[in-house]
Amino acid sequence: EAGVAQSPRYKIIEKRQSVAFWCNPISGHATLYWYQQILGQGPKLLIQFQNNGVVDDSQLPKDRFSAERLKGVDSTLKIQPAKLEDSAVYLCASSSDNTIQYFGAGTRLSVL
Amino acid sequence: AQSVSQHNHHVILSEAASLELGCNYSYGGTVNLFWYVQYPGQHLQLLLKYFSGDPLVKGIKGFEAEFIKSKFSFNLRKPSVQWSDTAEYFCAVTVSGGYQKVTFGIGTKLQVIP
């Protein structure tokens, strides 16, 4: 069974630029999550999708972050414009039953 | 809203030493509890989980955790650690039923010295 795929693995941008991350969940998993993990902290949920609908985006900074999940499969997370404090690892996870989550390798973002 | 506290942020042990990592959560209702592990260079993966039933749960690689409801705790244990257990360990909690938002602790870095 293929795991959760994320790209790119690494991204370096300057502040005020925009960036997008892509996630392909495990086939058949209805629930998809995006997390932000800042160095030295645990993952923080940014947004959770159930199929292509948003279940929770209470911690998503909506003035600069956006996410979509077209057709209930792949998802993209965008930051525009990026700030220095957005430097983090962005993790995507999926679940078939909203209990056990399977994580991708993450995208490490450095904002200079 | 639930929260998770992990008290030991960095633990260093010699091989064969016993391990106990603390995890406490704050929520008055029924919860699901998890320990996830991230080995160097690898993805976060599930180590073990508790949903209901026997409060002592066993996971992969000889790890176990005990749910003590009265103490709001879900501590992770292993009788004898190995160098390959060097990793970062995250405790997580969801509220049972309905929408199950996951809250993660800050993580504990375990370093096992050969």
mmCIF file of C-alpha atoms in Angstrom, chain A residues 4 35 37 40-43 45 48 55-56 58-59 91 98-101 103-105, chain B residues 32 34 36 38 43-46 49 51 88 90 98-102 104-107:
data_model
loop_
_atom_site.group_PDB
_atom_site.id
_atom_site.type_symbol
_atom_site.label_atom_id
_atom_site.label_comp_id
_atom_site.label_asym_id
_atom_site.label_seq_id
_atom_site.Cartn_x
_atom_site.Cartn_y
_atom_site.Cartn_z
ATOM 1 C CA VAL A 4 0.986 9.573 1.945
ATOM 2 C CA TYR A 35 -0.252 20.213 10.232
ATOM 3 C CA GLN A 37 5.311 21.652 13.048
ATOM 4 C CA GLY A 40 10.804 22.072 19.042
ATOM 5 C CA GLN A 41 7.018 21.807 19.040
ATOM 6 C CA GLY A 42 4.436 19.171 18.332
ATOM 7 C CA PRO A 43 2.348 19.158 15.153
ATOM 8 C CA LEU A 45 -3.518 21.059 13.095
ATOM 9 C CA GLN A 48 -8.932 18.950 8.366
ATOM 10 C CA VAL A 55 -14.268 19.970 9.070
ATOM 11 C CA ASP A 56 -11.951 22.235 11.052
ATOM 12 C CA SER A 58 -9.931 27.076 13.305
ATOM 13 C CA GLN A 59 -6.136 27.307 13.536
ATOM 14 C CA LEU A 91 2.879 17.603 7.437
ATOM 15 C CA ASN A 98 -10.614 9.703 11.565
ATOM 16 C CA THR A 99 -8.749 7.793 14.265
ATOM 17 C CA ILE A 100 -5.338 6.442 13.251
ATOM 18 C CA GLN A 101 -3.457 8.890 11.052
ATOM 19 C CA PHE A 103 1.719 10.795 7.880
ATOM 20 C CA GLY A 104 3.737 11.863 4.884
ATOM 21 C CA ALA A 105 7.395 12.834 5.035
ATOM 22 C CA ASN B 32 -8.829 8.261 22.545
ATOM 23 C CA PHE B 34 -2.126 7.715 21.031
ATOM 24 C CA TYR B 36 3.314 8.387 17.747
ATOM 25 C CA GLN B 38 9.345 9.655 14.586
ATOM 26 C CA HIS B 43 7.712 9.736 8.961
ATOM 27 C CA LEU B 44 5.636 10.049 12.080
ATOM 28 C CA GLN B 45 4.055 6.663 12.695
ATOM 29 C CA LEU B 46 1.680 5.147 15.214
ATOM 30 C CA LYS B 49 -3.325 3.520 20.834
ATOM 31 C CA PHE B 51 -9.726 3.542 22.643
ATOM 32 C CA GLU B 88 11.066 11.604 19.077
ATOM 33 C CA PHE B 90 4.573 12.342 20.651
ATOM 34 C CA GLY B 98 -18.329 13.117 16.692
ATOM 35 C CA TYR B 99 -15.589 15.266 15.228
ATOM 36 C CA GLN B 100 -12.300 14.028 16.620
ATOM 37 C CA LYS B 101 -9.775 16.832 16.518
ATOM 38 C CA VAL B 102 -6.322 15.546 17.363
ATOM 39 C CA PHE B 104 -0.454 16.595 19.987
ATOM 40 C CA GLY B 105 1.977 17.134 22.823
ATOM 41 C CA ILE B 106 5.255 18.938 22.337
ATOM 42 C CA GLY B 107 7.201 15.686 21.970
#
